[in-house]
Amino acid sequence: MTAILGLSLGLTALGACKIVPNPEPGSENAASQTDEERMAAKAGEIYAAQLVPYVAQKAIDLPVLTAALQGGYEAAGKAHGVRPQAEGSPWNFLVKGRGTVVQTNRESRAATMTLDATGDGQADVTIQLGPVIKGTALRDAADFIVFTDYRDQIEFAKLARALNDRAHGAITLPEGDLTGKTFRFEGATTLRSATDPILVVPTLLEAAP
């Protein structure tokens, strides 16, 4: 009788157990992360490893872009740009160049630097320094970053912000007045017309001789 009772209790205890599979490595962590944390981690994975070399390989010289735009916005976009599939989306371009600093605004959280790339003393391109960087050019100019790989528009927007944060974090500028100094840059810009100011999110910004 005692043996039967023990067996019965053992079976009851076994029946009450719930078998839980071991989670995939990192899955518990991922489940507990916010969208911001997950997209920051994703940006960390792709920024230096994929995006920076992609821009370096694909960027066109600034004079090539400005000349193409003189031939028409759509023609320039089809020749040199990337446009997301959403209807009405603007063209995004990867561009590189060098120029002399005309003006800097380093006090604002949306800090910028304007460069004269043609030698006429006028600003031809504005480089976004941040920490507040506007737009989604870095995300949208890279054809390997695809909306359907992400949960929804909210998550996709947070990826764009995380990439902008990475770009800001990579910028190192000398102290003091930079007016008259020469810098070279690579980065992305979004243009909605042929006459839009060229506002670049840099993946490279360094002093040049």
Tab-separated table of C-alpha atoms in Angstrom:
chain	number	residue	atom	x	y	z
A	1	MET	CA	0.000	0.000	0.000
A	2	THR	CA	2.838	2.353	0.899
A	3	ALA	CA	4.568	1.658	-2.424
A	4	ILE	CA	1.371	2.320	-4.355
A	5	LEU	CA	0.817	5.582	-2.470
A	6	GLY	CA	4.396	6.676	-3.166
A	7	LEU	CA	4.045	5.893	-6.855
A	8	SER	CA	0.767	7.808	-6.999
A	9	LEU	CA	2.285	10.858	-5.350
A	10	GLY	CA	5.284	10.688	-7.689
A	11	LEU	CA	3.050	10.597	-10.760
A	12	THR	CA	0.963	13.477	-9.411
A	13	ALA	CA	4.078	15.570	-8.854
A	14	LEU	CA	5.365	14.729	-12.301
A	15	GLY	CA	2.037	15.672	-13.855
A	16	ALA	CA	2.170	19.035	-12.103
A	17	CYS	CA	5.580	19.852	-13.591
A	18	LYS	CA	5.681	22.123	-16.640
A	19	ILE	CA	8.500	21.489	-19.058
A	20	VAL	CA	9.916	24.826	-20.227
A	21	PRO	CA	12.418	24.776	-23.101
A	22	ASN	CA	15.691	26.615	-22.650
A	23	PRO	CA	15.491	30.054	-24.289
A	24	GLU	CA	17.667	30.885	-27.240
A	25	PRO	CA	20.841	32.728	-26.209
A	26	GLY	CA	20.036	36.418	-25.743
A	27	SER	CA	16.311	35.979	-26.352
A	28	GLU	CA	15.296	36.880	-22.783
A	29	ASN	CA	17.433	39.985	-23.067
A	30	ALA	CA	15.886	40.963	-26.390
A	31	ALA	CA	12.362	40.475	-25.037
A	32	SER	CA	13.048	42.817	-22.123
A	33	GLN	CA	14.562	45.591	-24.256
A	34	THR	CA	12.656	48.666	-25.365
A	35	ASP	CA	12.376	49.590	-29.045
A	36	GLU	CA	14.990	52.279	-28.482
A	37	GLU	CA	17.426	49.810	-26.952
A	38	ARG	CA	16.923	47.231	-29.681
A	39	MET	CA	17.326	49.775	-32.475
A	40	ALA	CA	20.402	51.250	-30.765
A	41	ALA	CA	21.869	47.747	-30.696
A	42	LYS	CA	20.975	47.222	-34.358
A	43	ALA	CA	22.576	50.541	-35.287
A	44	GLY	CA	25.672	49.451	-33.402
A	45	GLU	CA	25.818	46.255	-35.450
A	46	ILE	CA	25.545	47.881	-38.869
A	47	TYR	CA	26.961	51.407	-38.562
A	48	ALA	CA	30.737	50.864	-38.619
A	49	ALA	CA	30.650	47.387	-40.136
A	50	GLN	CA	28.289	48.081	-43.054
A	51	LEU	CA	27.069	51.654	-43.365
A	52	VAL	CA	30.355	53.577	-43.170
A	53	PRO	CA	32.111	51.444	-45.837
A	54	TYR	CA	28.940	51.460	-47.951
A	55	VAL	CA	28.897	55.269	-47.984
A	56	ALA	CA	32.626	55.396	-48.742
A	57	GLN	CA	32.114	53.102	-51.733
A	58	LYS	CA	28.907	54.627	-53.121
A	59	ALA	CA	29.262	58.372	-52.444
A	60	ILE	CA	29.513	60.659	-55.461
A	61	ASP	CA	31.483	63.913	-55.543
A	62	LEU	CA	29.471	66.972	-54.580
A	63	PRO	CA	30.022	68.695	-57.972
A	64	VAL	CA	28.649	65.579	-59.705
A	65	LEU	CA	25.467	65.807	-57.633
A	66	THR	CA	24.992	69.542	-58.145
A	67	ALA	CA	25.531	69.191	-61.902
A	68	ALA	CA	23.055	66.317	-62.060
A	69	LEU	CA	20.458	68.355	-60.172
A	70	GLN	CA	20.760	71.117	-62.762
A	71	GLY	CA	19.535	68.548	-65.275
A	72	GLY	CA	16.406	67.881	-63.226
A	73	TYR	CA	15.504	66.427	-59.845
A	74	GLU	CA	14.019	63.143	-61.062
A	75	ALA	CA	16.847	62.533	-63.523
A	76	ALA	CA	19.435	63.143	-60.797
A	77	GLY	CA	17.596	60.797	-58.461
A	78	LYS	CA	17.359	58.001	-60.998
A	79	ALA	CA	21.044	58.363	-61.863
A	80	HIS	CA	22.513	58.722	-58.387
A	81	GLY	CA	19.877	58.381	-55.683
A	82	VAL	CA	17.929	55.902	-53.604
A	83	ARG	CA	14.213	56.313	-52.992
A	84	PRO	CA	12.131	54.254	-50.533
A	85	GLN	CA	9.176	52.498	-52.114
A	86	ALA	CA	6.551	54.579	-50.288
A	87	GLU	CA	4.690	56.837	-52.707
A	88	GLY	CA	5.953	60.408	-52.713
A	89	SER	CA	9.207	59.607	-50.915
A	90	PRO	CA	12.094	61.982	-51.677
A	91	TRP	CA	15.376	60.989	-53.261
A	92	ASN	CA	18.346	60.336	-50.983
A	93	PHE	CA	21.956	60.712	-52.105
A	94	LEU	CA	25.344	59.621	-50.827
A	95	VAL	CA	27.838	62.414	-51.357
A	96	LYS	CA	31.457	63.287	-50.603
A	97	GLY	CA	33.641	66.346	-50.952
A	98	ARG	CA	35.801	68.892	-49.231
A	99	GLY	CA	35.461	72.557	-48.489
A	100	THR	CA	36.464	75.522	-46.393
A	101	VAL	CA	34.456	76.301	-43.278
A	102	VAL	CA	32.345	79.417	-43.806
A	103	GLN	CA	30.448	79.263	-40.548
A	104	THR	CA	29.837	76.969	-37.575
A	105	ASN	CA	27.011	76.865	-35.092
A	106	ARG	CA	28.291	74.680	-32.259
A	107	GLU	CA	26.182	76.146	-29.467
A	108	SER	CA	22.881	74.715	-30.707
A	109	ARG	CA	21.935	71.105	-29.972
A	110	ALA	CA	21.286	70.900	-33.721
A	111	ALA	CA	24.845	72.107	-34.409
A	112	THR	CA	26.017	72.575	-37.999
A	113	MET	CA	29.033	73.503	-40.106
A	114	THR	CA	28.748	75.141	-43.538
A	115	LEU	CA	31.413	74.594	-46.177
A	116	ASP	CA	32.419	76.434	-49.337
A	117	ALA	CA	33.238	73.649	-51.780
A	118	THR	CA	33.699	75.814	-54.899
A	119	GLY	CA	36.023	78.576	-53.693
A	120	ASP	CA	33.548	81.418	-54.162
A	121	GLY	CA	33.222	82.171	-50.451
A	122	GLN	CA	29.602	80.994	-50.338
A	123	ALA	CA	28.277	77.992	-48.428
A	124	ASP	CA	27.532	75.044	-50.717
A	125	VAL	CA	26.832	72.309	-48.176
A	126	THR	CA	25.823	72.125	-44.524
A	127	ILE	CA	27.155	69.328	-42.333
A	128	GLN	CA	24.983	68.269	-39.400
A	129	LEU	CA	27.036	67.893	-36.214
A	130	GLY	CA	24.321	67.182	-33.646
A	131	PRO	CA	23.655	65.879	-31.101
A	132	VAL	CA	20.262	66.563	-32.682
A	133	ILE	CA	20.501	65.408	-36.292
A	134	LYS	CA	17.468	65.923	-38.479
A	135	GLY	CA	16.005	63.558	-41.017
A	136	THR	CA	16.398	59.932	-42.022
A	137	ALA	CA	18.971	60.284	-44.814
A	138	LEU	CA	21.456	57.776	-43.388
A	139	ARG	CA	18.794	55.094	-43.164
A	140	ASP	CA	17.070	55.857	-46.455
A	141	ALA	CA	20.172	56.251	-48.634
A	142	ALA	CA	21.322	52.708	-47.822
A	143	ASP	CA	19.541	50.204	-50.060
A	144	PHE	CA	20.364	47.309	-47.726
A	145	ILE	CA	18.188	48.802	-44.952
A	146	VAL	CA	14.666	47.709	-45.890
A	147	PHE	CA	11.439	48.704	-44.129
A	148	THR	CA	9.892	45.227	-44.343
A	149	ASP	CA	12.709	43.862	-42.149
A	150	TYR	CA	11.285	45.860	-39.227
A	151	ARG	CA	8.106	45.561	-37.214
A	152	ASP	CA	6.463	48.854	-38.159
A	153	GLN	CA	7.041	52.516	-39.001
A	154	ILE	CA	7.698	53.391	-35.363
A	155	GLU	CA	10.534	50.889	-35.043
A	156	PHE	CA	11.945	51.991	-38.410
A	157	ALA	CA	11.935	55.630	-37.288
A	158	LYS	CA	13.808	54.699	-34.126
A	159	LEU	CA	16.447	52.955	-36.210
A	160	ALA	CA	16.967	56.193	-38.180
A	161	ARG	CA	17.442	58.110	-34.941
A	162	ALA	CA	19.870	55.502	-33.608
A	163	LEU	CA	21.958	55.738	-36.793
A	164	ASN	CA	22.011	59.538	-36.481
A	165	ASP	CA	23.186	59.151	-32.879
A	166	ARG	CA	26.025	56.915	-34.088
A	167	ALA	CA	27.025	59.513	-36.682
A	168	HIS	CA	27.110	62.235	-34.037
A	169	GLY	CA	29.142	60.059	-31.692
A	170	ALA	CA	31.790	59.528	-34.357
A	171	ILE	CA	32.415	63.253	-34.955
A	172	THR	CA	35.559	64.732	-33.401
A	173	LEU	CA	36.328	68.371	-34.108
A	174	PRO	CA	39.188	70.602	-32.989
A	175	GLU	CA	38.443	73.220	-30.359
A	176	GLY	CA	38.209	76.883	-31.226
A	177	ASP	CA	37.135	78.765	-34.328
A	178	LEU	CA	37.111	76.542	-37.405
A	179	THR	CA	36.393	79.296	-39.925
A	180	GLY	CA	38.766	79.061	-42.877
A	181	LYS	CA	39.854	75.499	-42.109
A	182	THR	CA	39.364	72.762	-44.695
A	183	PHE	CA	37.422	69.577	-44.024
A	184	ARG	CA	36.538	66.585	-46.115
A	185	PHE	CA	33.308	64.691	-45.638
A	186	GLU	CA	31.266	61.689	-46.696
A	187	GLY	CA	27.625	61.225	-45.841
A	188	ALA	CA	23.982	61.180	-46.835
A	189	THR	CA	21.473	63.860	-47.776
A	190	THR	CA	17.756	63.892	-48.514
A	191	LEU	CA	16.547	66.281	-51.209
A	192	ARG	CA	12.911	67.017	-52.010
A	193	SER	CA	13.669	69.229	-54.972
A	194	ALA	CA	16.612	70.256	-57.149
A	195	THR	CA	16.924	73.526	-55.234
A	196	ASP	CA	16.863	72.132	-51.694
A	197	PRO	CA	19.865	73.075	-49.544
A	198	ILE	CA	22.279	70.131	-49.287
A	199	LEU	CA	22.201	69.074	-45.631
A	200	VAL	CA	24.546	66.146	-44.966
A	201	VAL	CA	24.580	63.607	-42.156
A	202	PRO	CA	28.296	62.703	-42.110
A	203	THR	CA	29.793	59.248	-41.758
A	204	LEU	CA	33.216	60.858	-42.180
A	205	LEU	CA	34.286	64.383	-41.223
A	206	GLU	CA	37.949	65.180	-40.842
A	207	ALA	CA	40.338	68.071	-41.212
A	208	ALA	CA	42.155	68.137	-44.551
A	209	PRO	CA	45.420	69.857	-45.483
